[in-house]
């Protein structure tokens, strides 16, 4: 693809922001990203702003707070994939030559709905059931097929909680190192998934500046691919909130092909983990590891920052937190931070290529490959 | 009421909290993906979460104003 760079990132603390208006969170993240890029808002030629629950016109309110420059501002909604969908639009805007810099912003308040915000009404017979049900069903099946014990999930989730202890922006900060046993003993949500294996819904915002020119600390966009649902006879039409693993496989295949990158080159991964089983299933679907090796990595710290397949080094949705539309841009922020070598105590040793993955309710999937 | 359909459990889970459906699963409930002759379906399951491979049938059961498709395992 035409050379395009991610040159600035901004992430607010994830957690409870009860008294902070949603637009303020978006503005805060955008200003952090602009400062990180060394650009003024006047340099931005187009804005794509993502949220799932925001009141209508929030995108314009956020952008007008940044400056009345008259640039196109587009609101994006694709559930938990929204942020990466917005980023793909921003990358396309720059790659097409429409502008030389674009801004992708994601913001969400999930702990208390913003006045005027939108709560999706349950649709269909399954709309009122918790989304964790789908991931618990996948979890049970994977245990059955692989012959693994549920403690594998405990180990992967413990890894995420422990990674978050080194992320000052994360929502969950365990005072002491978390063990797999502790994860297994927490309250059961849906067998075999316990509370500590499931995401924590929080408030927060994140933003990324895309540029046509390479700037200090820029990271290259190698590919970004997005897919809607594809036929999969193994996936019920009614019930699951998100698409099947085969959708992730296809999206990743397109991204690897577009980038000319092999899965074995990936040095750091940030994937959507509404529950820990999604991390396991997605690592397999991305083609980054086979089942036997995945179990070995899970129980031997192989998914930590210093492991062989560092995954969700910021704590993921389980511990960093999950402010829906903002989450994917925070994931991209983590990959950029890792590729820059700025991740401090959670730094992966010299990653060259990173992968960000998002999967949203309704069946949207995005895979981005970034490199130095 | 639709005819009963034979089905085999592909996966299942038990949720130890109240179902969002009045009159069903107030103390917890099970959900399963089951294979019929034509498709894989997500259905509620009677009793505890059935193991993958469990054979049974899908029974349409009235609960309040709803007709629920419920997986019922065959007697062993």
Coordinates of C-alpha atoms in Angstrom, one line a residue:
Chain A
X1 CA 0.0 0.0 0.0
X2 CA 1.0 3.7 -0.3
X3 CA 3.3 4.6 2.5
X4 CA 1.3 5.7 5.5
X5 CA 2.4 6.2 9.1
X6 CA 1.0 6.2 12.6
X7 CA 2.7 9.2 14.1
X8 CA 0.8 10.0 17.3
X9 CA -1.1 8.1 19.9
X10 CA -3.2 9.2 22.9
X11 CA -4.9 7.1 25.5
X12 CA -6.8 8.3 28.6
X13 CA -6.7 6.3 31.7
X14 CA -9.3 3.5 31.5
X15 CA -11.7 3.1 34.3
X16 CA -14.6 5.0 35.8
X17 CA -15.0 8.6 34.6
X18 CA -18.4 9.3 36.1
X19 CA -18.0 13.1 36.2
X20 CA -16.2 13.6 32.9
X21 CA -18.4 14.3 29.9
X22 CA -17.8 11.8 27.1
X23 CA -16.7 14.6 24.6
X24 CA -14.1 15.6 27.1
X25 CA -12.6 12.1 27.0
X26 CA -12.4 12.2 23.2
X27 CA -10.8 15.7 23.2
X28 CA -8.3 14.6 25.8
X29 CA -7.2 11.5 23.8
X30 CA -7.1 13.5 20.6
X31 CA -4.9 16.2 22.1
X32 CA -2.5 13.6 23.5
X33 CA -2.2 12.0 20.1
X34 CA -1.6 15.4 18.3
X35 CA 1.0 16.3 20.9
X36 CA 2.7 12.9 20.4
X37 CA 2.8 13.5 16.7
X38 CA 4.0 17.1 17.1
X39 CA 1.1 18.4 15.1
X40 CA -1.6 21.0 15.6
X41 CA -5.2 20.1 14.9
X42 CA -5.0 22.5 11.9
X43 CA -2.8 19.9 10.2
X44 CA -5.6 17.3 10.3
X45 CA -7.5 17.0 7.0
X46 CA -10.1 14.5 8.1
X47 CA -11.5 13.1 11.3
X48 CA -13.2 9.7 12.0
X49 CA -14.7 9.3 15.4
X50 CA -15.9 6.1 16.8
X51 CA -18.4 5.3 19.6
X52 CA -21.1 2.7 20.2
X53 CA -23.2 4.4 22.9
X54 CA -22.5 8.1 22.3
X55 CA -25.3 10.7 21.9
X56 CA -25.8 11.7 18.2
X57 CA -23.4 14.3 16.9
X58 CA -20.8 13.7 19.5
X59 CA -18.2 13.3 16.8
X60 CA -18.8 16.9 15.7
X61 CA -18.8 18.2 19.3
X62 CA -15.4 16.6 19.8
X63 CA -13.9 17.9 16.6
X64 CA -15.3 21.4 17.1
X65 CA -13.7 21.5 20.5
X66 CA -10.4 20.7 18.8
X67 CA -10.9 23.4 16.2
X68 CA -13.3 24.9 13.7
X69 CA -11.3 24.0 10.6
X70 CA -14.1 22.8 8.4
X71 CA -12.6 19.4 7.8
X72 CA -14.9 16.4 7.1
X73 CA -15.9 14.6 10.4
X74 CA -17.5 11.2 10.2
X75 CA -19.0 9.2 13.0
X76 CA -18.3 5.4 12.9
X77 CA -20.1 2.6 14.8
X78 CA -19.2 -1.0 14.5
X79 CA -19.4 -2.1 18.2
X80 CA -16.1 -3.3 19.6
X81 CA -14.4 -3.0 16.2
X82 CA -15.4 0.7 15.8
X83 CA -12.0 2.1 16.6
X84 CA -10.1 0.0 14.1
X85 CA -12.8 0.7 11.5
X86 CA -12.3 4.4 12.1
X87 CA -8.5 4.0 11.8
X88 CA -8.9 2.2 8.5
X89 CA -10.9 5.1 7.1
X90 CA -8.3 7.5 8.4
X91 CA -5.5 5.5 6.7
X92 CA -7.5 5.3 3.5
X93 CA -8.0 9.1 3.6
X94 CA -4.3 9.6 3.8
X95 CA -3.3 6.8 1.4
X96 CA -5.7 8.1 -1.2
X97 CA -4.0 11.5 -1.1
X98 CA -7.2 13.2 0.1
X99 CA -5.2 14.7 3.0
X100 CA -1.7 14.5 4.5
X101 CA -2.9 13.8 8.0
X102 CA -6.0 12.3 9.5
X103 CA -7.3 11.6 13.0
X104 CA -9.0 8.5 14.4
X105 CA -10.7 8.9 17.8
X106 CA -12.6 6.4 19.9
X107 CA -14.5 7.2 23.1
X108 CA -17.0 5.5 25.3
X109 CA -18.7 5.6 28.6
X110 CA -20.0 2.2 29.7
X111 CA -20.2 2.6 33.5
X112 CA -22.9 5.2 33.3
X113 CA -24.6 6.2 30.0
X114 CA -23.8 9.7 28.8
X115 CA -27.0 11.8 28.9
X116 CA -28.6 11.4 25.4
X117 CA -26.6 8.3 24.8
X118 CA -27.9 5.3 22.9
X119 CA -28.6 2.0 24.5
X120 CA -29.1 -0.6 21.8
X121 CA -32.5 -2.3 22.4
X122 CA -32.2 -6.1 22.5
X123 CA -32.9 -7.6 19.2
X124 CA -34.1 -11.1 18.6
X125 CA -34.6 -13.9 21.1
X126 CA -31.0 -13.7 22.3
X127 CA -30.5 -10.0 22.5
X128 CA -31.1 -9.9 26.2
X129 CA -28.6 -12.6 27.1
X130 CA -25.1 -11.7 28.2
X131 CA -22.4 -11.6 25.5
X132 CA -20.2 -13.9 27.6
X133 CA -22.4 -16.8 26.7
X134 CA -21.0 -17.0 23.2
X135 CA -17.4 -17.0 24.5
X136 CA -18.3 -19.6 27.1
X137 CA -19.7 -21.9 24.4
X138 CA -16.5 -21.5 22.4
X139 CA -14.5 -22.1 25.5
X140 CA -16.2 -25.4 26.3
X141 CA -15.8 -26.6 22.7
X142 CA -12.1 -25.8 22.7
X143 CA -11.5 -27.7 25.9
X144 CA -13.4 -30.6 24.5
X145 CA -11.5 -30.6 21.2
X146 CA -8.0 -29.9 22.6
X147 CA -8.3 -32.1 25.6
X148 CA -7.0 -29.2 27.7
X149 CA -8.0 -28.4 31.2
X150 CA -9.7 -25.1 32.1
X151 CA -6.6 -24.1 34.0
X152 CA -5.2 -23.1 30.6
X153 CA -7.7 -20.3 30.6
X154 CA -6.7 -19.5 34.1
X155 CA -3.1 -19.1 33.1
X156 CA -3.9 -16.9 30.1
X157 CA -6.1 -14.6 32.1
X158 CA -3.6 -14.4 34.9
X159 CA -1.0 -13.3 32.3
X160 CA -3.3 -10.4 31.3
X161 CA -3.9 -9.3 34.9
X162 CA -0.2 -9.4 35.5
X163 CA 0.6 -7.5 32.3
X164 CA -1.8 -4.8 33.4
X165 CA 0.1 -4.3 36.7
X166 CA 2.8 -2.7 34.4
X167 CA 0.3 -0.5 32.5
X168 CA -0.5 2.7 34.4
X169 CA -3.5 3.3 32.2
X170 CA -5.2 0.0 32.9
X171 CA -8.4 -0.3 34.8
X172 CA -7.6 -3.4 36.8
X173 CA -4.4 -3.2 38.9
X174 CA -3.8 -6.2 41.1
X175 CA -1.8 -5.3 44.2
X176 CA 0.0 -8.7 44.1
X177 CA 0.8 -11.0 41.2
X178 CA -2.2 -12.9 40.0
X179 CA -2.2 -16.7 39.8
X180 CA -4.1 -19.0 37.6
X181 CA -5.6 -20.6 40.7
X182 CA -6.9 -17.2 41.8
X183 CA -8.5 -16.7 38.4
X184 CA -10.1 -20.1 38.6
X185 CA -11.6 -19.4 42.1
X186 CA -13.3 -16.1 41.2
X187 CA -17.0 -16.1 40.6
X188 CA -18.3 -18.2 37.8
X189 CA -20.0 -16.2 35.0
X190 CA -20.7 -18.9 32.5
X191 CA -18.9 -22.3 32.6
X192 CA -16.0 -22.5 32.3
X193 CA -15.4 -18.8 32.4
X194 CA -15.0 -17.0 35.7
X195 CA -15.2 -13.3 36.3
X196 CA -11.5 -12.8 36.1
X197 CA -11.5 -14.4 32.7
X198 CA -14.0 -11.8 31.4
X199 CA -13.6 -8.2 30.2
X200 CA -14.2 -5.3 32.5
X201 CA -16.5 -2.6 30.9
X202 CA -15.0 0.8 31.6
X203 CA -14.9 4.4 30.4
X204 CA -12.1 5.8 28.3
X205 CA -10.8 7.2 25.0
X206 CA -8.0 6.7 22.6
X207 CA -6.8 8.4 19.4
X208 CA -4.3 7.9 16.6
X209 CA -2.8 10.4 14.2
X210 CA -2.2 9.1 10.6
X211 CA 0.3 10.9 8.4
X212 CA 1.7 10.7 4.9
X213 CA 5.2 11.7 6.0
X214 CA 7.4 9.7 8.4
X215 CA 7.9 11.7 11.5
X216 CA 10.0 11.0 14.6
X217 CA 8.7 7.8 16.2
X218 CA 6.4 7.0 13.3
X219 CA 5.3 3.4 12.8
X220 CA 4.6 2.1 9.3
X221 CA 1.2 0.8 8.4
X222 CA 1.9 -2.4 6.5
X223 CA -1.7 -3.4 6.0
X224 CA -5.2 -3.0 7.4
X225 CA -8.0 -5.2 6.3
X226 CA -11.7 -5.3 7.3
X227 CA -14.3 -7.9 6.7
X228 CA -18.0 -8.4 7.4
X229 CA -19.5 -11.9 8.0
X230 CA -18.7 -14.7 5.6
X231 CA -20.7 -18.0 5.3
X232 CA -19.7 -20.5 8.0
X233 CA -22.0 -23.5 8.5
X234 CA -20.5 -24.1 11.9
X235 CA -21.7 -20.8 13.3
X236 CA -25.3 -20.4 14.3
X237 CA -27.1 -17.6 12.5
X238 CA -29.0 -16.5 15.6
X239 CA -27.4 -16.2 19.0
X240 CA -23.7 -15.4 18.8
X241 CA -22.9 -11.7 19.2
X242 CA -19.8 -11.6 17.0
X243 CA -18.5 -13.5 13.9
X244 CA -16.8 -16.9 13.8
X245 CA -13.1 -17.6 14.0
X246 CA -13.1 -18.3 10.3
X247 CA -13.8 -14.6 9.8
X248 CA -10.6 -13.7 11.7
X249 CA -8.7 -16.2 9.7
X250 CA -9.8 -14.7 6.4
X251 CA -9.3 -11.1 7.5
X252 CA -5.8 -12.0 8.7
X253 CA -5.0 -13.8 5.5
X254 CA -5.9 -10.7 3.5
X255 CA -3.7 -8.6 5.8
X256 CA -0.7 -10.9 5.7
X257 CA -0.9 -11.1 1.9
X258 CA -1.3 -7.3 1.5
X259 CA 1.7 -6.6 3.8
X260 CA 3.9 -9.4 2.4
X261 CA 4.4 -10.5 6.0
X262 CA 4.4 -14.1 7.4
X263 CA 2.7 -14.9 10.7
X264 CA 6.1 -16.0 12.1
X265 CA 7.3 -12.4 11.8
X266 CA 4.8 -11.1 14.3
X267 CA 6.6 -9.9 17.4
X268 CA 3.7 -8.6 19.5
X269 CA -0.1 -9.1 19.3
X270 CA -3.0 -7.1 20.6
X271 CA -6.3 -8.9 20.1
X272 CA -9.9 -8.5 21.2
X273 CA -10.5 -10.6 24.3
X274 CA -14.0 -10.0 25.5
X275 CA -13.3 -13.2 27.4
X276 CA -10.1 -15.2 27.7
X277 CA -11.4 -17.9 25.4
X278 CA -11.4 -15.3 22.6
X279 CA -7.7 -14.8 23.1
X280 CA -7.1 -18.5 22.7
X281 CA -9.4 -19.0 19.8
X282 CA -8.1 -15.9 18.0
X283 CA -4.4 -16.7 18.3
X284 CA -5.3 -20.0 16.6
X285 CA -7.5 -18.3 14.0
X286 CA -4.8 -15.7 13.2
X287 CA -2.5 -18.6 12.3
X288 CA 0.2 -17.5 14.8
X289 CA 0.4 -20.7 16.7
X290 CA -0.9 -24.3 16.6
X291 CA -3.0 -25.8 19.4
X292 CA -0.2 -27.8 21.0
X293 CA 2.2 -24.9 21.1
X294 CA -0.5 -22.5 22.3
X295 CA -1.1 -24.7 25.4
X296 CA 2.7 -24.8 26.0
X297 CA 3.0 -21.0 25.8
X298 CA -0.1 -20.4 28.0
X299 CA 1.3 -22.4 30.9
X300 CA 4.9 -21.3 30.6
X301 CA 4.6 -17.5 30.5
X302 CA 5.0 -17.7 26.7
X303 CA 2.3 -15.0 26.1
X304 CA 4.0 -12.4 28.4
X305 CA 6.1 -9.5 27.3
X306 CA 9.2 -11.7 27.5
X307 CA 7.6 -14.8 26.1
X308 CA 7.8 -16.2 22.5
X309 CA 4.4 -14.8 21.5
X310 CA 3.7 -11.6 23.5
X311 CA 0.0 -11.1 23.5
X312 CA -2.2 -8.4 25.0
X313 CA 0.8 -6.9 26.8
X314 CA -1.3 -4.0 28.1
X315 CA -3.7 -6.3 29.9
X316 CA -6.3 -6.7 27.2
X317 CA -10.0 -6.2 27.7
X318 CA -9.7 -8.4 30.7
X319 CA -7.5 -6.0 32.7
X320 CA -6.7 -2.9 30.7
X321 CA -10.4 -2.6 30.3
X322 CA -12.9 -2.4 27.5
X323 CA -14.5 0.9 26.6
X324 CA -16.0 -0.6 23.5
X325 CA -15.2 1.7 20.5
X326 CA -12.1 3.1 22.2
X327 CA -10.6 -0.3 22.8
X328 CA -9.1 -1.0 19.3
X329 CA -7.3 2.4 19.2
X330 CA -5.8 1.6 22.6
X331 CA -4.7 -1.7 21.2
X332 CA -3.0 0.1 18.3
X333 CA -1.5 2.5 20.8
X334 CA 0.0 -0.4 22.6
X335 CA 1.5 -1.9 19.4
X336 CA 2.9 1.5 18.5
X337 CA 4.4 1.9 22.0
X338 CA 5.9 -1.6 21.8
X339 CA 7.4 -1.0 18.3
X340 CA 8.9 2.3 19.5
X341 CA 10.5 0.6 22.5
X342 CA 8.7 2.8 24.9
X343 CA 6.6 0.2 26.9
X344 CA 8.9 0.4 30.0
X345 CA 8.5 -2.7 32.3
X346 CA 6.1 -4.4 29.9
X347 CA 8.4 -3.9 26.8
X348 CA 8.8 -6.7 24.4
X349 CA 12.4 -7.3 23.3
X350 CA 12.8 -5.5 19.9
X351 CA 9.6 -6.4 18.1
X352 CA 9.7 -5.5 14.4
X353 CA 6.1 -6.2 13.3
X354 CA 3.0 -6.0 15.4
X355 CA -0.6 -7.2 14.9
X356 CA -3.8 -5.5 16.1
X357 CA -7.1 -7.4 15.9
X358 CA -10.7 -6.3 16.6
X359 CA -13.9 -8.2 16.4
X360 CA -17.2 -6.4 17.0
X361 CA -20.8 -7.3 17.7
X362 CA -22.8 -7.9 14.6
X363 CA -19.8 -9.4 12.8
X364 CA -17.1 -6.9 11.9
X365 CA -13.5 -7.9 12.0
X366 CA -10.3 -5.8 11.4
X367 CA -6.7 -6.8 11.3
X368 CA -3.9 -4.2 11.2
X369 CA -0.2 -5.0 10.7
X370 CA 2.3 -2.4 11.8
X371 CA 6.0 -2.3 11.5
X372 CA 9.2 -0.3 12.1
Chain B
X1 CA -45.9 -25.8 17.7
X2 CA -43.2 -27.2 15.5
X3 CA -42.2 -30.8 15.3
X4 CA -39.5 -32.1 17.6
X5 CA -36.1 -32.3 15.9
X6 CA -33.3 -34.7 16.7
X7 CA -30.1 -32.8 17.7
X8 CA -26.6 -33.5 19.1
X9 CA -24.8 -31.1 21.4
X10 CA -21.7 -29.5 19.9
X11 CA -21.0 -27.3 23.0
X12 CA -22.7 -25.9 26.0
X13 CA -22.4 -23.6 29.0
X14 CA -24.2 -23.2 32.3
X15 CA -24.9 -19.6 33.5
X16 CA -25.4 -19.5 37.3
X17 CA -27.5 -16.4 37.3
X18 CA -31.1 -15.6 36.4
X19 CA -32.2 -15.9 32.8
X20 CA -33.6 -12.8 31.2
X21 CA -36.7 -14.8 30.3
X22 CA -39.5 -14.6 32.9
X23 CA -40.5 -18.0 34.0
X24 CA -37.3 -19.8 32.8
X25 CA -34.0 -20.3 34.6
X26 CA -34.5 -18.0 37.6
X27 CA -31.7 -19.8 39.4
X28 CA -29.5 -20.4 36.4
X29 CA -29.8 -21.8 32.9
X30 CA -27.9 -23.7 30.2
X31 CA -27.3 -22.8 26.6
X32 CA -26.1 -25.1 23.9
X33 CA -25.1 -25.2 20.3
X34 CA -26.7 -28.3 18.8
X35 CA -26.4 -29.9 15.4
X36 CA -29.6 -30.8 13.6
X37 CA -29.8 -32.5 10.2
X38 CA -29.6 -29.1 8.5
X39 CA -27.8 -26.6 10.7
X40 CA -26.1 -25.7 14.0
X41 CA -28.5 -23.8 16.4
X42 CA -28.1 -22.0 19.6
X43 CA -30.8 -23.1 22.0
X44 CA -31.6 -23.2 25.7
X45 CA -31.0 -26.6 27.3
X46 CA -33.0 -28.4 29.9
X47 CA -31.2 -29.0 33.2
X48 CA -27.5 -28.9 33.5
X49 CA -25.2 -28.1 30.6
X50 CA -25.1 -31.2 28.4
X51 CA -21.7 -32.6 27.4
X52 CA -20.6 -32.2 23.8
X53 CA -21.9 -35.3 21.9
X54 CA -25.0 -35.6 24.0
X55 CA -28.0 -36.7 21.8
X56 CA -31.5 -35.4 22.3
X57 CA -34.2 -33.4 20.7
X58 CA -35.3 -29.8 20.4
X59 CA -38.7 -29.3 21.9
X60 CA -40.7 -26.2 21.5
X61 CA -42.0 -25.2 24.9
X62 CA -44.4 -22.4 25.9
X63 CA -43.0 -20.1 28.6
X64 CA -45.3 -17.1 29.3
X65 CA -45.9 -15.4 26.0
X66 CA -42.9 -17.1 24.3
X67 CA -42.4 -20.4 22.6
X68 CA -38.9 -21.5 23.5
X69 CA -36.8 -24.0 21.6
X70 CA -35.4 -26.2 24.3
X71 CA -32.8 -29.0 24.0
X72 CA -33.8 -32.1 26.0
X73 CA -31.3 -34.9 26.3
X74 CA -32.4 -38.5 25.6
X75 CA -32.7 -40.7 28.6
X76 CA -29.6 -42.8 29.1

